[in-house]
Amino acid sequence: MTHFSPLPMADAPRERSDAARNRDAVMCAAARLVTELGVDAVTMDRVAAEACVGKGTVFRRFGSRAGLMAAVLNGAETEFQERVISGPPPLGPGAGTAERLLAFGPARLRQNLLHGALLEAAASIHGRSHAAYSFNLLHVRHLLAELEVGGDLPLLAAALLSPLEVPVLRSQVEVQHLPVERLEAAWVDLARRVAGL
Amino acid sequence: MTHFSPLPMADAPRERSDAARNRDAVMCAAARLVTELGVDAVTMDRVAAEACVGKGTVFRRFGSRAGLMAAVLNGAETEFQERVISGPPPLGPGAGTAERLLAFGPARLRQNLLHGALLEAAASIHGRSHAAYSFNLLHVRHLLAELEVGGDLPLLAAALLSPLEVPVLRSQVEVQHLPVERLEAAWVDLARRVAGL
DNA sequence: CGTTCAAACGGACCACAGTCCGTTTTCATT
DNA sequence: AATGAAAACGGACTGTGGTCCGTTTGAACG
């Protein structure tokens, strides 16, 4: 649970101490409840009660349930991004571009499966939780560009990302009972075709 | 608004007359309210009131809000399926397989954009509303097979369908402001790469 | 310190999906 | 018709996300 940076912006109206205290309390409570009870059992009232805080405070801070879940997810998502940006190959730099691309899909796939419920709960904020999603988009797009793939790169990247969306994955794993390894292999195949490898 | 077939099953316990009457009333009310007020403004209480029926009745009949929306959507979705199965080329039979595949994406894309809100409302039933989704999956898979595309066909088909999912589309159109024509072109390009055309 | 006021607080309140269960209706059988 | 049981009915009730607004608190300034 990393303290959010008190990074001083231009004309920072400095966060009030009670606000900071409450925000931490809420985040802690939320994270604890999520791991203890599972995402679906975590209600806003419960979080508020657990944090010894009024419900209004939770909402002012995080805007909505989706916002709160996004905040809880933040840690894992940041860690993933760091693995991509500066972690060891083949996901991180140091491997060839094609190799990195083919490693990205399965990694993201497992990440999405692992945090499926949380991602879903955080997604409804307005469709896709923008920050995290656009990072993935940018990364794939960048790799495609380096591979000198022709075509509409932003949309090609989106096409590679969309089969990794949680609802798609969940349906394949939980309803159709396809093994994860097969999904990974299929994604790699897809990426090869799209990138012309 | 087609009457649902009173098709006689094995040991059909015949639908009661009041049940049939109420079901029609609810469907009518729901459809009317959806077109009049938009999906989001249609509440179950409203539908019940409009149909002069208790709320419990609506839920017994349709299970959930998602179920009701799926029923409302049914007409449009059936029509789409008929266009694919027996409509004019290039979507329907009579055109070459490749041509049909390349026509399917844009058609489905426009369908998803047109009924976006309804599809979303109907989807939360458990992720994807099974009947409609698996039709699309089967169709694409079938076309790929006829094109003698190698690989994991079920998953390749899913990969072609997933960029057409409503949330993806909505984000591209409403947030990124990409024109629909560009999305269509990108999908055609994607399909060409995947099918090796 | 005391004053001031914007910011933060908190819980009553609202709308909506979904459940429950006592009451009513239908219809097959007599 | 009368009867009885299964099916359907309906609306009060519950749980949850989200809002509102009168009250409290923090900290900047005198």
PDB file of C-alpha atoms in Angstrom, chain A residues 46-161:
ATOM      1  CA  ARG A  46     -19.145  -1.733   4.592  1.00  0.00           C
ATOM      2  CA  VAL A  47     -16.028   0.070   3.501  1.00  0.00           C
ATOM      3  CA  ALA A  48     -17.237   3.251   5.153  1.00  0.00           C
ATOM      4  CA  ALA A  49     -18.059   1.448   8.383  1.00  0.00           C
ATOM      5  CA  GLU A  50     -14.759  -0.428   8.366  1.00  0.00           C
ATOM      6  CA  ALA A  51     -12.866   2.808   7.872  1.00  0.00           C
ATOM      7  CA  CYS A  52     -14.935   4.522  10.582  1.00  0.00           C
ATOM      8  CA  VAL A  53     -15.932   7.178   8.137  1.00  0.00           C
ATOM      9  CA  GLY A  54     -19.165   8.491   6.691  1.00  0.00           C
ATOM     10  CA  LYS A  55     -20.360   7.102   3.419  1.00  0.00           C
ATOM     11  CA  GLY A  56     -20.298  10.537   1.852  1.00  0.00           C
ATOM     12  CA  THR A  57     -16.592  10.742   2.534  1.00  0.00           C
ATOM     13  CA  VAL A  58     -15.912   7.570   0.605  1.00  0.00           C
ATOM     14  CA  PHE A  59     -17.837   8.884  -2.368  1.00  0.00           C
ATOM     15  CA  ARG A  60     -16.270  12.333  -2.281  1.00  0.00           C
ATOM     16  CA  ARG A  61     -12.858  10.730  -2.310  1.00  0.00           C
ATOM     17  CA  PHE A  62     -13.349   8.069  -4.951  1.00  0.00           C
ATOM     18  CA  GLY A  63     -16.374   9.237  -6.847  1.00  0.00           C
ATOM     19  CA  SER A  64     -17.992   5.859  -7.186  1.00  0.00           C
ATOM     20  CA  ARG A  65     -17.582   2.227  -6.411  1.00  0.00           C
ATOM     21  CA  ALA A  66     -15.764   1.825  -9.709  1.00  0.00           C
ATOM     22  CA  GLY A  67     -13.379   4.599  -8.734  1.00  0.00           C
ATOM     23  CA  LEU A  68     -12.644   2.969  -5.409  1.00  0.00           C
ATOM     24  CA  MET A  69     -11.997  -0.373  -7.058  1.00  0.00           C
ATOM     25  CA  ALA A  70      -9.735   1.294  -9.575  1.00  0.00           C
ATOM     26  CA  ALA A  71      -7.752   2.751  -6.699  1.00  0.00           C
ATOM     27  CA  VAL A  72      -7.474  -0.657  -5.064  1.00  0.00           C
ATOM     28  CA  LEU A  73      -6.351  -2.127  -8.361  1.00  0.00           C
ATOM     29  CA  ASN A  74      -3.812   0.596  -8.901  1.00  0.00           C
ATOM     30  CA  GLY A  75      -0.961  -1.144  -7.142  1.00  0.00           C
ATOM     31  CA  ALA A  76      -1.113  -4.314  -9.187  1.00  0.00           C
ATOM     32  CA  GLU A  77      -1.572  -2.373 -12.377  1.00  0.00           C
ATOM     33  CA  THR A  78       1.390  -0.138 -11.710  1.00  0.00           C
ATOM     34  CA  GLU A  79       3.513  -3.146 -10.985  1.00  0.00           C
ATOM     35  CA  PHE A  80       2.481  -4.684 -14.285  1.00  0.00           C
ATOM     36  CA  GLN A  81       3.385  -1.538 -16.134  1.00  0.00           C
ATOM     37  CA  GLU A  82       6.772  -1.526 -14.493  1.00  0.00           C
ATOM     38  CA  ARG A  83       7.354  -5.088 -15.543  1.00  0.00           C
ATOM     39  CA  VAL A  84       6.634  -4.010 -19.090  1.00  0.00           C
ATOM     40  CA  ILE A  85       8.623  -0.805 -19.025  1.00  0.00           C
ATOM     41  CA  SER A  86      11.689  -1.818 -17.095  1.00  0.00           C
ATOM     42  CA  GLY A  87      11.349  -5.455 -16.101  1.00  0.00           C
ATOM     43  CA  PRO A  88      13.355  -8.418 -17.377  1.00  0.00           C
ATOM     44  CA  PRO A  89      12.968  -9.771 -20.908  1.00  0.00           C
ATOM     45  CA  PRO A  90      11.071 -11.035 -22.739  1.00  0.00           C
ATOM     46  CA  LEU A  91       8.366  -8.711 -21.445  1.00  0.00           C
ATOM     47  CA  GLY A  92      10.638  -5.815 -20.656  1.00  0.00           C
ATOM     48  CA  PRO A  93      13.285  -4.177 -22.823  1.00  0.00           C
ATOM     49  CA  GLY A  94      16.281  -6.262 -23.756  1.00  0.00           C
ATOM     50  CA  ALA A  95      14.397  -8.722 -25.878  1.00  0.00           C
ATOM     51  CA  GLY A  96      13.659  -8.267 -29.556  1.00  0.00           C
ATOM     52  CA  THR A  97      10.561  -6.326 -30.450  1.00  0.00           C
ATOM     53  CA  ALA A  98       8.717  -9.347 -31.848  1.00  0.00           C
ATOM     54  CA  GLU A  99       9.566 -11.346 -28.783  1.00  0.00           C
ATOM     55  CA  ARG A 100       8.293  -8.589 -26.537  1.00  0.00           C
ATOM     56  CA  LEU A 101       5.060  -8.387 -28.429  1.00  0.00           C
ATOM     57  CA  LEU A 102       4.478 -12.114 -28.224  1.00  0.00           C
ATOM     58  CA  ALA A 103       5.256 -12.035 -24.523  1.00  0.00           C
ATOM     59  CA  PHE A 104       2.924  -9.157 -23.838  1.00  0.00           C
ATOM     60  CA  GLY A 105      -0.312 -10.890 -24.773  1.00  0.00           C
ATOM     61  CA  PRO A 106       0.010 -13.859 -22.455  1.00  0.00           C
ATOM     62  CA  ALA A 107       1.238 -11.628 -19.637  1.00  0.00           C
ATOM     63  CA  ARG A 108      -1.689  -9.278 -19.997  1.00  0.00           C
ATOM     64  CA  LEU A 109      -4.015 -12.213 -20.370  1.00  0.00           C
ATOM     65  CA  ARG A 110      -2.938 -13.682 -17.063  1.00  0.00           C
ATOM     66  CA  GLN A 111      -3.105 -10.296 -15.406  1.00  0.00           C
ATOM     67  CA  ASN A 112      -6.663  -9.818 -16.626  1.00  0.00           C
ATOM     68  CA  LEU A 113      -7.681 -13.267 -15.484  1.00  0.00           C
ATOM     69  CA  LEU A 114      -6.047 -12.803 -12.105  1.00  0.00           C
ATOM     70  CA  HIS A 115      -7.702  -9.490 -11.366  1.00  0.00           C
ATOM     71  CA  GLY A 116     -10.823 -10.162 -13.394  1.00  0.00           C
ATOM     72  CA  ALA A 117     -13.425  -9.220 -10.826  1.00  0.00           C
ATOM     73  CA  LEU A 118     -11.548  -6.132  -9.739  1.00  0.00           C
ATOM     74  CA  LEU A 119     -11.001  -4.985 -13.304  1.00  0.00           C
ATOM     75  CA  GLU A 120     -14.653  -5.449 -14.110  1.00  0.00           C
ATOM     76  CA  ALA A 121     -15.701  -3.578 -11.008  1.00  0.00           C
ATOM     77  CA  ALA A 122     -13.314  -0.787 -11.872  1.00  0.00           C
ATOM     78  CA  ALA A 123     -14.187  -0.753 -15.558  1.00  0.00           C
ATOM     79  CA  SER A 124     -17.751   0.444 -15.347  1.00  0.00           C
ATOM     80  CA  ILE A 125     -16.374   3.840 -14.524  1.00  0.00           C
ATOM     81  CA  HIS A 126     -17.110   4.670 -18.140  1.00  0.00           C
ATOM     82  CA  GLY A 127     -16.300   1.591 -20.130  1.00  0.00           C
ATOM     83  CA  ARG A 128     -12.622   1.112 -19.709  1.00  0.00           C
ATOM     84  CA  SER A 129     -10.608   2.622 -16.886  1.00  0.00           C
ATOM     85  CA  HIS A 130      -8.727   5.001 -19.065  1.00  0.00           C
ATOM     86  CA  ALA A 131      -5.255   5.204 -17.593  1.00  0.00           C
ATOM     87  CA  ALA A 132      -4.479   1.513 -17.510  1.00  0.00           C
ATOM     88  CA  TYR A 133      -6.095   0.747 -20.832  1.00  0.00           C
ATOM     89  CA  SER A 134      -4.350   3.417 -22.801  1.00  0.00           C
ATOM     90  CA  PHE A 135      -1.007   2.318 -21.460  1.00  0.00           C
ATOM     91  CA  ASN A 136      -1.545  -1.107 -22.971  1.00  0.00           C
ATOM     92  CA  LEU A 137      -2.768   0.419 -26.180  1.00  0.00           C
ATOM     93  CA  LEU A 138       0.234   2.657 -26.471  1.00  0.00           C
ATOM     94  CA  HIS A 139       2.669  -0.113 -25.722  1.00  0.00           C
ATOM     95  CA  VAL A 140       1.280  -2.491 -28.335  1.00  0.00           C
ATOM     96  CA  ARG A 141       1.020   0.294 -30.840  1.00  0.00           C
ATOM     97  CA  HIS A 142       4.622   1.200 -30.220  1.00  0.00           C
ATOM     98  CA  LEU A 143       5.789  -2.362 -30.705  1.00  0.00           C
ATOM     99  CA  LEU A 144       3.832  -2.667 -33.929  1.00  0.00           C
ATOM    100  CA  ALA A 145       5.376   0.542 -35.183  1.00  0.00           C
ATOM    101  CA  GLU A 146       8.852  -0.729 -34.411  1.00  0.00           C
ATOM    102  CA  LEU A 147       8.059  -3.900 -36.305  1.00  0.00           C
ATOM    103  CA  GLU A 148       7.193  -1.651 -39.218  1.00  0.00           C
ATOM    104  CA  VAL A 149       3.744  -3.080 -39.462  1.00  0.00           C
ATOM    105  CA  GLY A 150       1.636  -1.152 -41.939  1.00  0.00           C
ATOM    106  CA  GLY A 151      -1.989  -0.141 -41.526  1.00  0.00           C
ATOM    107  CA  ASP A 152      -4.086   1.670 -38.932  1.00  0.00           C
ATOM    108  CA  LEU A 153      -1.855   1.094 -35.929  1.00  0.00           C
ATOM    109  CA  PRO A 154      -4.092   2.447 -33.185  1.00  0.00           C
ATOM    110  CA  LEU A 155      -6.930   0.217 -34.292  1.00  0.00           C
ATOM    111  CA  LEU A 156      -4.699  -2.747 -34.974  1.00  0.00           C
ATOM    112  CA  ALA A 157      -3.403  -2.431 -31.449  1.00  0.00           C
ATOM    113  CA  ALA A 158      -6.955  -2.256 -30.144  1.00  0.00           C
ATOM    114  CA  ALA A 159      -7.774  -5.373 -32.123  1.00  0.00           C
ATOM    115  CA  LEU A 160      -4.956  -7.206 -30.371  1.00  0.00           C
ATOM    116  CA  LEU A 161      -6.066  -5.958 -26.985  1.00  0.00           C
TER     117      LEU A 161
END
